Coordinates of C-alpha atoms in Angstrom, one line a residue:
Chain V
X8 CA 0.1 0.1 0.2
X9 CA 2.2 2.7 -1.3
X10 CA 0.4 6.1 -1.1
X11 CA 3.0 8.3 -2.1
X12 CA 3.7 10.7 -5.1
X13 CA 1.6 10.1 -8.2
X14 CA 2.2 11.4 -11.2
X15 CA 0.0 9.3 -14.0
X16 CA 1.5 9.0 -17.0
X17 CA -0.6 8.6 -20.2
X18 CA -1.1 4.9 -20.7
X19 CA 0.7 3.6 -23.4
X20 CA -2.1 1.2 -25.5
X21 CA 0.5 0.6 -28.3
X22 CA 4.0 -0.5 -26.9
X23 CA 7.0 -0.1 -28.8
X24 CA 9.0 -3.2 -29.3
X25 CA 12.3 -2.2 -30.4
X26 CA 12.3 -5.1 -32.8
X27 CA 9.3 -5.6 -35.2
X28 CA 6.8 -3.7 -33.3
X29 CA 4.4 -4.4 -36.3
X30 CA 4.6 -8.3 -35.8
X31 CA 4.4 -7.7 -32.0
X32 CA 1.1 -5.6 -32.1
X33 CA -0.6 -8.2 -34.9
X34 CA 0.8 -11.2 -32.5
X35 CA -0.6 -9.8 -29.0
X36 CA -3.5 -7.7 -30.5
X37 CA -5.9 -10.0 -28.2
X38 CA -4.1 -9.2 -25.0
X39 CA -4.0 -5.5 -25.5
X40 CA -7.6 -5.7 -26.4
X41 CA -8.6 -7.4 -23.0
X42 CA -6.8 -5.1 -20.6
X43 CA -8.2 -2.2 -23.0
X44 CA -11.2 -1.2 -21.5
X45 CA -10.2 -0.7 -17.7
X46 CA -7.3 1.9 -19.4
X47 CA -9.9 3.7 -21.7
X48 CA -12.4 4.1 -19.0
X49 CA -9.2 5.6 -16.9
X50 CA -8.5 7.7 -19.7
X51 CA -11.8 9.3 -20.0
X52 CA -13.2 9.6 -16.4
X53 CA -9.4 9.2 -14.6
X54 CA -6.8 11.0 -16.6
X55 CA -8.2 13.6 -18.5
X56 CA -10.3 14.7 -15.6
X57 CA -7.5 15.0 -13.1
X58 CA -5.7 17.2 -15.9
X59 CA -8.4 18.8 -16.3
X60 CA -9.1 19.7 -12.7
X61 CA -5.3 21.1 -12.7
X62 CA -6.0 23.2 -15.6
X63 CA -9.2 24.3 -13.6
X64 CA -7.4 25.5 -10.8
X65 CA -5.6 28.4 -12.4
X66 CA -9.2 29.7 -13.5
X67 CA -12.2 31.1 -12.4
X68 CA -15.4 29.3 -13.5
X69 CA -19.0 29.0 -12.6
X70 CA -19.4 25.9 -14.7
X71 CA -21.4 28.0 -17.3
X72 CA -19.9 30.9 -18.4
X73 CA -16.3 31.5 -19.9
X74 CA -13.3 30.3 -18.1
X75 CA -11.1 33.2 -17.1
X76 CA -7.4 32.7 -16.2
X77 CA -6.4 33.4 -12.9
X78 CA -3.1 32.4 -12.5
X79 CA -1.9 31.2 -8.9
X80 CA -4.7 33.3 -7.3
X81 CA -6.8 30.4 -6.3
X82 CA -3.9 29.0 -4.5
X83 CA -2.8 32.2 -3.1
X84 CA -6.3 32.1 -1.7
X85 CA -6.5 28.8 -0.5
X86 CA -3.7 29.1 1.9
X87 CA -4.7 32.1 3.6
X88 CA -8.4 30.7 3.5
X89 CA -9.3 30.5 7.3
X90 CA -12.2 28.6 6.4
X91 CA -10.1 25.7 4.7
X92 CA -7.8 25.8 7.4
X93 CA -10.4 25.1 9.7
X94 CA -12.0 22.1 7.8
X95 CA -8.3 20.7 7.9
X96 CA -8.2 21.2 11.7
X97 CA -12.2 19.3 11.8
X98 CA -10.9 16.8 9.6
X99 CA -7.4 16.0 11.7
X100 CA -9.4 16.2 15.0
X101 CA -12.1 13.6 14.0
X102 CA -9.7 11.4 12.3
X103 CA -7.6 11.2 15.8
X104 CA -10.9 10.6 17.7
X105 CA -11.9 8.0 15.7
X106 CA -8.8 6.4 14.6
X107 CA -6.7 5.7 17.9
X108 CA -9.7 4.2 19.7
X109 CA -10.4 2.1 16.6
X110 CA -6.9 0.8 16.6
X111 CA -6.7 0.1 20.3
X112 CA -10.1 -1.6 20.4
X113 CA -9.4 -3.7 17.0
X114 CA -6.2 -4.8 18.4
X115 CA -7.6 -5.9 21.9
X116 CA -10.5 -7.4 19.9
X117 CA -7.9 -9.4 17.7
X118 CA -5.8 -10.7 20.5
X119 CA -8.9 -11.8 22.2
X120 CA -10.1 -13.4 19.1
X121 CA -6.9 -15.3 18.8
X122 CA -7.1 -16.9 21.7
X123 CA -10.7 -17.7 21.7
X124 CA -11.0 -21.3 20.9
X125 CA -15.1 -21.7 20.0
X126 CA -17.2 -19.5 18.1
X127 CA -14.7 -17.8 16.2
X128 CA -16.5 -17.7 13.1
X129 CA -19.6 -16.4 14.6
X130 CA -17.9 -13.6 16.3
X131 CA -16.0 -12.6 13.3
X132 CA -19.2 -12.5 11.3
X133 CA -20.8 -10.4 13.9
X134 CA -18.0 -7.8 14.2
X135 CA -17.9 -7.6 10.6
X136 CA -21.3 -6.5 10.3
X137 CA -21.1 -2.7 11.1
X138 CA -19.0 -2.5 8.0
X139 CA -21.3 -3.8 5.8
X140 CA -23.9 -0.9 6.5
X141 CA -24.6 1.7 4.6
X142 CA -23.1 5.0 5.9
X143 CA -26.5 7.0 5.1
X144 CA -28.9 4.6 7.1
X145 CA -26.2 4.4 9.8
X146 CA -25.6 7.9 10.1
X147 CA -29.4 8.3 10.3
X148 CA -29.1 5.9 13.3
X149 CA -26.4 7.8 14.9
X150 CA -27.9 11.1 14.7
X151 CA -31.0 9.9 16.6
X152 CA -28.7 8.2 19.4
X153 CA -26.8 11.4 19.8
X154 CA -30.0 13.7 19.5
X155 CA -30.1 16.4 22.3
X156 CA -33.8 15.8 23.1
X157 CA -34.5 12.3 22.6
X158 CA -31.3 10.6 22.1
X159 CA -30.1 7.4 23.8
X160 CA -26.6 8.8 25.0
X161 CA -28.6 11.7 26.8
X162 CA -30.9 9.4 28.2
X163 CA -28.0 7.1 29.7
X164 CA -26.5 10.6 31.1
X165 CA -29.8 11.8 32.8
X166 CA -30.3 8.3 34.3
X167 CA -26.9 8.5 36.0
X168 CA -27.8 12.0 37.1
X169 CA -25.4 13.9 34.7
X170 CA -26.3 17.2 32.4
X171 CA -27.5 16.7 28.9
X172 CA -25.2 17.6 26.3
X173 CA -26.4 18.9 23.2
X174 CA -24.2 16.6 20.9
X175 CA -25.0 17.9 17.6
X176 CA -25.1 21.5 18.4
X177 CA -21.4 21.9 20.2
X178 CA -18.3 21.7 18.3
X179 CA -16.6 19.0 20.4
X180 CA -20.1 17.2 20.5
X181 CA -20.2 17.1 16.8
X182 CA -16.6 15.7 16.3
X183 CA -17.1 12.9 19.0
X184 CA -20.3 11.7 17.5
X185 CA -18.9 11.6 14.0
X186 CA -15.9 9.9 15.6
X187 CA -17.9 7.7 17.5
X188 CA -19.8 6.5 14.4
X189 CA -16.3 5.9 12.5
X190 CA -14.9 3.9 15.1
X191 CA -18.3 1.9 15.5
X192 CA -18.0 1.1 11.9
X193 CA -14.3 0.4 11.4
X194 CA -13.3 -1.3 14.6
X195 CA -14.5 -5.1 14.0
X196 CA -13.0 -4.6 10.3
X197 CA -9.7 -3.8 11.4
X198 CA -9.5 -6.3 14.3
X199 CA -10.4 -9.1 11.5
X200 CA -7.4 -7.8 9.6
X201 CA -5.3 -8.0 13.0
X202 CA -6.3 -11.1 13.6
X203 CA -5.3 -12.5 10.3
X204 CA -1.8 -10.9 11.0
X205 CA -1.9 -12.7 14.4
X206 CA -2.4 -15.8 12.8
X207 CA 1.0 -15.6 11.0
X208 CA 3.1 -15.2 14.0
X209 CA 4.5 -18.7 15.1
X210 CA 3.3 -20.0 18.2
X211 CA 6.6 -21.3 19.5
X212 CA 7.7 -17.3 19.7
X213 CA 4.8 -17.2 22.5
X214 CA 5.9 -20.5 24.1
X215 CA 9.5 -18.9 24.6
X216 CA 8.2 -15.9 25.9
X217 CA 6.3 -17.9 28.5
X218 CA 9.5 -19.8 29.5
X219 CA 11.6 -16.7 29.8
X220 CA 8.8 -15.6 32.3
X221 CA 7.0 -12.8 30.3
X222 CA 3.6 -11.9 31.5
X223 CA 0.6 -11.4 29.1
X224 CA 1.3 -7.4 28.8
X225 CA 5.1 -8.1 28.2
X226 CA 4.6 -10.6 25.7
X227 CA 2.0 -8.3 23.6
X228 CA 4.8 -5.4 23.7
X229 CA 7.8 -7.5 22.9
X230 CA 6.6 -10.0 20.5
X231 CA 3.2 -9.7 19.3
X232 CA 3.6 -5.6 18.6
X233 CA 6.6 -5.7 16.6
X234 CA 5.5 -8.7 14.7
X235 CA 2.2 -6.8 13.7
X236 CA 4.1 -4.1 12.4
X237 CA 3.1 -4.4 8.7
X238 CA -0.4 -5.1 9.8
X239 CA -0.4 -2.1 11.8
X240 CA 1.0 0.0 8.8
X241 CA -1.6 -1.4 6.5
X242 CA -4.4 -0.3 8.8
X243 CA -2.9 3.1 9.8
X244 CA -2.6 4.2 6.4
X245 CA -5.7 2.8 4.9
X246 CA -7.5 4.7 7.9
X247 CA -5.4 7.5 7.2
X248 CA -6.6 7.6 3.6
X249 CA -10.0 6.9 4.0
X250 CA -10.3 8.9 7.4
X251 CA -9.0 11.9 5.8
X252 CA -11.6 12.0 2.9
X253 CA -14.6 11.6 5.4
X254 CA -17.7 13.1 3.7
X255 CA -20.9 10.9 3.9
X256 CA -20.7 10.7 7.8
X257 CA -20.7 14.3 8.6
X258 CA -23.0 15.4 5.3
X259 CA -25.6 13.1 6.7
X260 CA -25.3 13.5 10.3
X261 CA -25.7 17.2 10.2
X262 CA -27.6 18.1 7.3
X263 CA -30.6 17.9 9.7
X264 CA -29.2 21.2 12.0
X265 CA -27.8 23.1 9.1
X266 CA -30.4 25.8 8.1
X267 CA -28.0 26.8 5.2
X268 CA -26.2 24.4 3.0
X269 CA -26.2 20.6 3.3
X270 CA -22.5 20.9 3.0
X271 CA -22.0 23.3 5.8
X272 CA -21.0 21.0 8.9
X273 CA -23.5 22.0 11.4
X274 CA -23.3 24.5 13.7
X275 CA -19.8 26.7 13.5
X276 CA -18.9 24.5 11.2
X277 CA -17.6 22.3 13.2
X278 CA -17.9 19.2 11.3
X279 CA -17.0 20.4 7.9
X280 CA -14.4 18.3 6.7
X281 CA -12.0 18.9 4.1
X282 CA -14.2 17.0 1.3
X283 CA -17.2 18.6 2.6
X284 CA -15.6 22.0 2.2
X285 CA -14.6 21.1 -1.4
X286 CA -18.3 20.2 -2.2
X287 CA -19.7 23.5 -0.7
X288 CA -17.3 25.3 -2.7
X289 CA -17.8 23.5 -5.8
X290 CA -21.8 22.6 -6.0
X291 CA -23.3 25.3 -3.6
X292 CA -21.2 28.2 -4.7
X293 CA -20.5 27.0 -8.3
X294 CA -17.0 28.1 -7.9
X295 CA -15.5 25.3 -10.0
X296 CA -11.9 26.9 -10.4
X297 CA -11.9 27.1 -6.5
X298 CA -13.2 23.8 -5.9
X299 CA -10.5 22.4 -8.3
X300 CA -8.0 24.3 -5.9
X301 CA -9.6 22.7 -2.6
X302 CA -9.1 19.5 -4.0
X303 CA -5.6 19.5 -5.1
X304 CA -5.1 21.0 -1.8
X305 CA -7.1 18.1 0.1
X306 CA -4.9 15.6 -2.0
X307 CA -1.4 17.2 -0.6
X308 CA -2.6 17.1 2.9
X309 CA -3.6 13.4 2.4
X310 CA -0.4 12.7 1.1
X311 CA 1.6 14.2 3.6
X312 CA -0.1 12.9 6.3
X313 CA 0.1 9.5 5.3
X314 CA 3.7 9.6 4.8
X315 CA 4.1 11.2 8.2
X316 CA 2.3 8.3 9.6
X317 CA 4.0 5.8 7.7
X318 CA 7.4 7.0 9.0
X319 CA 6.2 7.3 12.6
X320 CA 5.1 3.6 12.5
X321 CA 8.5 2.6 10.8
X322 CA 10.9 4.1 13.0
X323 CA 8.9 3.3 16.1
X324 CA 9.3 -0.3 14.7
X325 CA 12.8 -0.1 14.5
X326 CA 13.8 0.8 18.1
Chain N
X7 CA -2.1 -15.1 23.2
X8 CA -1.1 -18.6 24.3
X9 CA -1.0 -17.7 28.2
X10 CA -4.6 -17.1 28.1
X11 CA -5.9 -19.8 25.7
X12 CA -8.1 -22.3 27.1
X13 CA -11.1 -22.8 29.4
X14 CA -11.8 -22.0 33.0
X15 CA -12.5 -18.4 34.5
X16 CA -10.0 -17.0 32.0
X17 CA -12.0 -18.5 29.2
X18 CA -15.4 -17.2 30.8
X19 CA -13.8 -13.6 31.0
X20 CA -12.5 -14.0 27.4
X21 CA -16.0 -15.0 26.0
X22 CA -18.0 -12.5 28.3
X23 CA -15.5 -9.8 27.0
X24 CA -16.0 -10.6 23.1
X25 CA -20.0 -11.0 24.0
X26 CA -20.0 -7.1 25.2
X27 CA -18.0 -5.9 22.2
X28 CA -20.1 -8.1 20.0
X29 CA -23.3 -6.3 21.8
X30 CA -21.7 -2.9 21.1
X31 CA -21.4 -4.0 17.7
X32 CA -24.8 -5.0 17.1
X33 CA -26.7 -2.3 19.4
X34 CA -27.2 0.3 16.6
X35 CA -28.9 -2.3 14.3
X36 CA -31.4 -3.4 17.4
X37 CA -32.1 0.4 18.1
X38 CA -32.8 1.1 14.7
X39 CA -35.6 -1.7 14.3
X40 CA -36.9 -0.7 17.6
X41 CA -37.2 2.9 16.6
X42 CA -38.8 1.8 13.2
X43 CA -41.9 0.3 15.1
X44 CA -42.6 3.5 17.0
X45 CA -44.4 6.6 16.1
X46 CA -42.5 9.9 16.7
X47 CA -44.1 11.1 19.7
X48 CA -42.9 7.5 21.4
X49 CA -39.9 8.0 20.0
X50 CA -39.7 11.5 21.7
X51 CA -40.8 10.3 24.9
X52 CA -38.5 9.6 28.2
X53 CA -37.4 7.2 29.0
X54 CA -36.3 5.9 25.7
X55 CA -38.2 3.0 24.5
X56 CA -36.2 -0.1 24.1
X57 CA -38.9 -2.6 23.4
X58 CA -40.4 -2.9 20.0
X59 CA -43.7 -0.9 19.3
X60 CA -46.8 -1.6 17.1
X61 CA -46.3 0.9 14.4
X62 CA -44.0 -0.4 12.1
X63 CA -46.3 -1.0 9.3
X64 CA -48.0 2.6 9.9
X65 CA -44.3 3.8 9.5
X66 CA -43.7 1.7 6.1
X67 CA -46.8 3.1 4.3
X68 CA -45.7 6.6 5.4
X69 CA -42.4 6.1 3.9
X70 CA -44.0 4.7 0.8
X71 CA -46.0 7.9 0.6
X72 CA -42.8 10.0 1.2
X73 CA -40.5 9.1 -1.4
X74 CA -40.4 6.3 -4.2
X75 CA -38.7 4.0 -1.9
X76 CA -39.1 1.0 -4.3
X77 CA -38.3 3.2 -7.4
X78 CA -35.1 4.1 -5.7
X79 CA -34.0 0.8 -4.6
X80 CA -34.8 -0.5 -8.4
X81 CA -32.1 2.1 -9.1
X82 CA -29.4 1.2 -6.8
X83 CA -30.0 -2.7 -7.5
X84 CA -29.9 -1.8 -11.3
X85 CA -26.7 0.3 -10.8
X86 CA -25.0 -2.2 -8.4
X87 CA -26.3 -5.3 -10.3
X88 CA -24.8 -3.9 -13.9
X89 CA -21.7 -2.5 -12.4
X90 CA -20.9 -5.9 -10.7
X91 CA -21.2 -7.9 -13.6
X92 CA -19.2 -5.6 -15.8
X93 CA -16.4 -5.4 -13.2
X94 CA -16.4 -9.0 -12.8
X95 CA -15.7 -9.6 -16.9
X96 CA -13.6 -6.6 -17.3
X97 CA -11.1 -7.1 -14.3
X98 CA -11.0 -10.9 -14.6
X99 CA -10.3 -10.6 -18.2
X100 CA -7.4 -8.1 -17.7
X101 CA -6.2 -9.9 -14.6
X102 CA -5.9 -13.3 -16.8
X103 CA -3.8 -11.2 -18.9
X104 CA -1.7 -9.8 -16.6
X105 CA -1.2 -13.2 -14.7
X106 CA -0.6 -15.7 -17.4
X107 CA 0.7 -13.8 -20.3
X108 CA 4.0 -12.2 -21.5
X109 CA 3.8 -9.1 -24.0
X110 CA 5.6 -6.1 -24.7
X111 CA 4.6 -3.3 -22.2
X112 CA 3.2 -5.4 -19.5
X113 CA 5.2 -4.3 -16.8
X114 CA 4.7 -0.7 -17.7
X115 CA 1.1 -1.1 -17.8
X116 CA 0.6 -2.9 -14.6
X117 CA 3.1 -0.3 -13.0
X118 CA 0.5 2.4 -14.1
X119 CA -2.4 0.4 -13.1
X120 CA -0.8 0.4 -9.5
X121 CA -0.4 4.1 -9.8
X122 CA -4.1 4.6 -10.9
X123 CA -5.2 2.5 -7.6
X124 CA -4.3 5.6 -5.7
X125 CA -5.6 8.5 -7.4
X126 CA -8.2 10.1 -4.9
X127 CA -12.0 10.3 -6.1
X128 CA -12.6 13.9 -5.7
X129 CA -9.5 15.2 -7.7
X130 CA -11.2 14.2 -11.1
X131 CA -15.2 14.8 -9.4
X132 CA -15.4 18.5 -11.2
X133 CA -14.5 17.5 -14.4
X134 CA -16.2 14.1 -14.6
X135 CA -19.3 16.1 -13.9
X136 CA -18.7 18.5 -16.5
X137 CA -18.0 15.7 -18.8
X138 CA -20.9 13.9 -18.2
X139 CA -22.9 17.1 -18.6
X140 CA -21.5 17.7 -22.0
X141 CA -22.2 14.6 -23.2
X142 CA -25.7 14.3 -21.2
X143 CA -25.3 11.5 -19.0
X144 CA -25.9 13.8 -15.9
X145 CA -29.2 12.4 -14.4
X146 CA -29.1 9.0 -15.7
X147 CA -27.7 5.6 -14.2
X148 CA -25.2 5.5 -17.0
X149 CA -23.4 8.3 -15.1
X150 CA -22.9 5.8 -12.2
X151 CA -22.4 2.7 -14.3
X152 CA -19.8 3.7 -16.8
X153 CA -16.9 4.9 -15.0
X154 CA -17.1 2.1 -12.3
X155 CA -17.3 -0.7 -15.0
X156 CA -13.6 -1.8 -14.8
X157 CA -11.4 -0.8 -11.5
X158 CA -7.6 -1.3 -10.7
X159 CA -8.2 -3.0 -7.2
X160 CA -10.4 -5.7 -8.9
X161 CA -7.6 -6.4 -11.6
X162 CA -4.9 -6.2 -8.9
X163 CA -6.8 -8.8 -6.7
X164 CA -8.0 -11.4 -9.7
X165 CA -4.3 -10.8 -10.7
X166 CA -2.8 -12.3 -7.4
X167 CA -5.7 -15.2 -7.3
X168 CA -5.2 -16.3 -11.0
X169 CA -1.4 -16.5 -10.5
X170 CA -1.6 -19.0 -7.8
X171 CA -4.8 -21.1 -8.7
X172 CA -4.3 -21.3 -12.8
X173 CA -1.8 -23.8 -13.4
X174 CA 0.4 -23.3 -16.8
X175 CA -0.1 -27.2 -17.3
X176 CA -4.0 -26.6 -17.5
X177 CA -3.6 -23.9 -20.2
X178 CA -0.9 -25.5 -22.1
X179 CA -3.3 -28.5 -22.5
X180 CA -6.1 -26.5 -23.4
X181 CA -3.9 -25.0 -26.2
X182 CA -3.3 -28.4 -27.4
X183 CA -7.1 -29.2 -27.8
X184 CA -7.2 -26.1 -29.9
X185 CA -8.6 -23.5 -27.2
X186 CA -8.1 -19.7 -28.2
X187 CA -7.7 -17.0 -26.1
X188 CA -11.5 -16.2 -25.0
X189 CA -12.1 -20.4 -24.7
X190 CA -9.0 -20.4 -22.3
X191 CA -10.5 -17.5 -20.4
X192 CA -14.0 -18.6 -20.3
X193 CA -13.7 -22.4 -19.5
X194 CA -10.2 -22.8 -18.2
X195 CA -9.7 -19.7 -15.7
X196 CA -13.1 -18.5 -14.8
X197 CA -14.3 -22.0 -13.4
X198 CA -11.3 -22.3 -11.0
X199 CA -11.1 -18.7 -9.8
X200 CA -15.0 -18.8 -8.7
X201 CA -14.0 -18.0 -5.0
X202 CA -12.2 -15.1 -6.1
X203 CA -14.7 -13.9 -8.3
X204 CA -17.0 -14.4 -5.6
X205 CA -15.5 -12.0 -3.3
X206 CA -14.9 -9.3 -5.8
X207 CA -18.6 -9.5 -6.7
X208 CA -19.6 -9.1 -3.2
X209 CA -17.3 -6.1 -2.5
X210 CA -18.4 -4.5 -5.8
X211 CA -22.1 -4.7 -5.2
X212 CA -21.5 -3.7 -1.5
X213 CA -19.5 -0.7 -2.7
X214 CA -22.0 0.4 -5.3
X215 CA -25.2 -0.1 -3.3
X216 CA -23.6 2.2 -0.4
X217 CA -22.0 4.8 -2.8
X218 CA -23.2 8.1 -1.6
X219 CA -21.1 11.2 -2.7
X220 CA -21.2 10.7 -6.8
X221 CA -25.0 9.7 -7.1
X222 CA -25.6 12.8 -4.8
X223 CA -24.0 15.1 -7.3
X224 CA -24.6 13.2 -10.4
X225 CA -28.5 12.6 -10.0
X226 CA -29.6 15.8 -10.5
X227 CA -33.4 15.1 -10.6
X228 CA -34.9 14.4 -7.1
X229 CA -37.6 11.8 -8.5
X230 CA -34.7 9.5 -10.0
X231 CA -32.1 8.8 -7.3
X232 CA -30.6 5.9 -5.9
X233 CA -31.8 4.6 -2.4
X234 CA -28.9 6.1 -0.2
X235 CA -29.8 9.5 -1.9
X236 CA -33.5 9.1 -1.3
X237 CA -32.7 8.5 2.3
X238 CA -30.6 11.1 2.7
X239 CA -33.4 13.4 1.3
X240 CA -35.9 11.8 4.0
X241 CA -33.2 12.7 6.7
X242 CA -32.6 16.0 5.4
X243 CA -36.2 17.2 6.2
X244 CA -36.9 15.2 9.4
X245 CA -37.5 18.6 11.3
X246 CA -40.8 18.5 10.2
X247 CA -41.3 14.9 9.4
X248 CA -41.7 11.6 10.9
X249 CA -38.6 10.1 12.6
X250 CA -40.0 6.6 12.8
X251 CA -40.6 6.9 9.0
X252 CA -37.1 7.6 8.7
X253 CA -35.6 5.1 10.6
X254 CA -38.0 2.7 8.9
X255 CA -36.4 3.6 5.6
X256 CA -32.9 3.3 6.9
X257 CA -33.6 -0.4 8.4
X258 CA -35.4 -1.5 5.2
X259 CA -32.5 -0.3 3.0
X260 CA -30.3 -2.4 4.9
X261 CA -31.6 -5.7 4.1
X262 CA -30.5 -6.3 0.4
X263 CA -26.9 -5.7 2.0
X264 CA -27.2 -8.0 4.7
X265 CA -28.7 -10.7 2.6
X266 CA -25.7 -10.4 0.2
X267 CA -23.3 -10.4 3.3
X268 CA -24.9 -13.4 4.8
X269 CA -24.4 -15.1 1.4
X270 CA -20.8 -14.3 1.0
X271 CA -19.6 -13.6 4.7
X272 CA -17.1 -16.5 5.1
X273 CA -15.4 -15.5 1.6
X274 CA -15.6 -11.7 2.3
X275 CA -14.3 -12.2 5.8
X276 CA -11.5 -14.7 4.8
X277 CA -10.3 -13.3 1.6
X278 CA -10.2 -9.8 3.0
X279 CA -8.0 -10.8 5.7
X280 CA -5.7 -12.7 3.4
X281 CA -5.2 -9.6 1.2
X282 CA -4.5 -7.4 4.0
X283 CA -1.5 -9.6 5.4
X284 CA -0.4 -10.2 1.9
X285 CA -0.2 -6.6 0.9

């Protein structure tokens, strides 16, 4: 899973064999034909659009009139756009609130599943279920769980004598609600990934650790965690790439409390993630040029953050 | 860990913790089903209702009156099913070529495929919208189906699968029998990789069924949308409408997905984990 720099080059449909290119093409045409649908679709709906979005980001365009050259001004505005910076902050906070509990819980679950002898498959099935559900349907459910007036969380708080929290009306409440939804949806999925990683660790290593007198906690940190590093890397990178592009969760969860745009991310825009901001600028404001610049900004943030995460996990493993 | 393996008190504690986790996983489903059986005023009452009520059918009736539930479900089914079959065909065909044949430019094309794997969706979103508006696809299901008809993940996945599952002797033997490329693909390769196809198919179907962002902007006519978009429209107006009905919609929308998952659960959980460890 390398999510490093990506400069897509045009697909070379006709290969250049140094000797007898014509014969090669005639001999292998059926093979090229068989792989061509993907490359043609990518050309039409991937490469040309990505190139066009770069072009667009240097222009002003409302999607209808003529394009107007804007030079670097979209990007100059982007780096000074406090709304964009706020959306980066929102996204990172939500990502952190969701990812760290998720990885911790997923690992604990995986270790427990690994030592469970019976019902292993039934557990795996049940733990995976949250990931199967549609984000839209489940965001509606979580909207009701975190609702201020009749929500289950507030009912629980009330039952133990605490004050109610207006979850979807306060900046922190919004982020906690979105993060809880993401944690719920991805913990079981990642537990199963971790479980697969655990099963590749040979049992005699545990035996040796036990003979050396290591307790469960020591065994976990000295044996399990180091050997689980590739899996941890995979989980972290995937959760970074998907988590930093979160859109459906805040959009569905918060559109009910917004009175302006369905992409506004709730009160004080506290749940407006980077991708929500992209949608708002592009399709609400019809500011296609600036939207394209925002998209490239998001891309840069995701790439940077993925590299940082990668480095951190790698280095920690080397110690 | 080996030290807590086994039965006895530790085993009981282990299963107790696992069951607590399981209940947390399952609870939102339970809660949604419970709420779909109550009226809005019952839902707004305190303490919250934790047991089923008797208004499910009424909620269903209200749901069908408010949105074109079956129409949008049909749209979702149409898109998800068509895309799934197209993906299975195009991806496995390309994967067969990459797994079993040598030709000039192969490594370059495959490296390119892996790069494409990583291009984020929203970079292309605006121009895709513009291109499709120009060719008149915006508002129709074509805008959802065509761009999704082949993908890098599926080709990569099937290639890995085919490399180990299809033996060269089998292909050579069929060649001796006079089988051409398409016959080898259809009669030799495909039957061997059915488990891999099942995983890819279920995975694709679920992804398409749940896709939300692109259908939201590509389907401009509110009367002709997929189920996820219809549901979000329902939710967006809940301040004035019926919450029990909204939950009923959410619950009913999950059923097809749960059926598909139940059919392919073993495949998807096992293969997904395998793929992650390999990668």
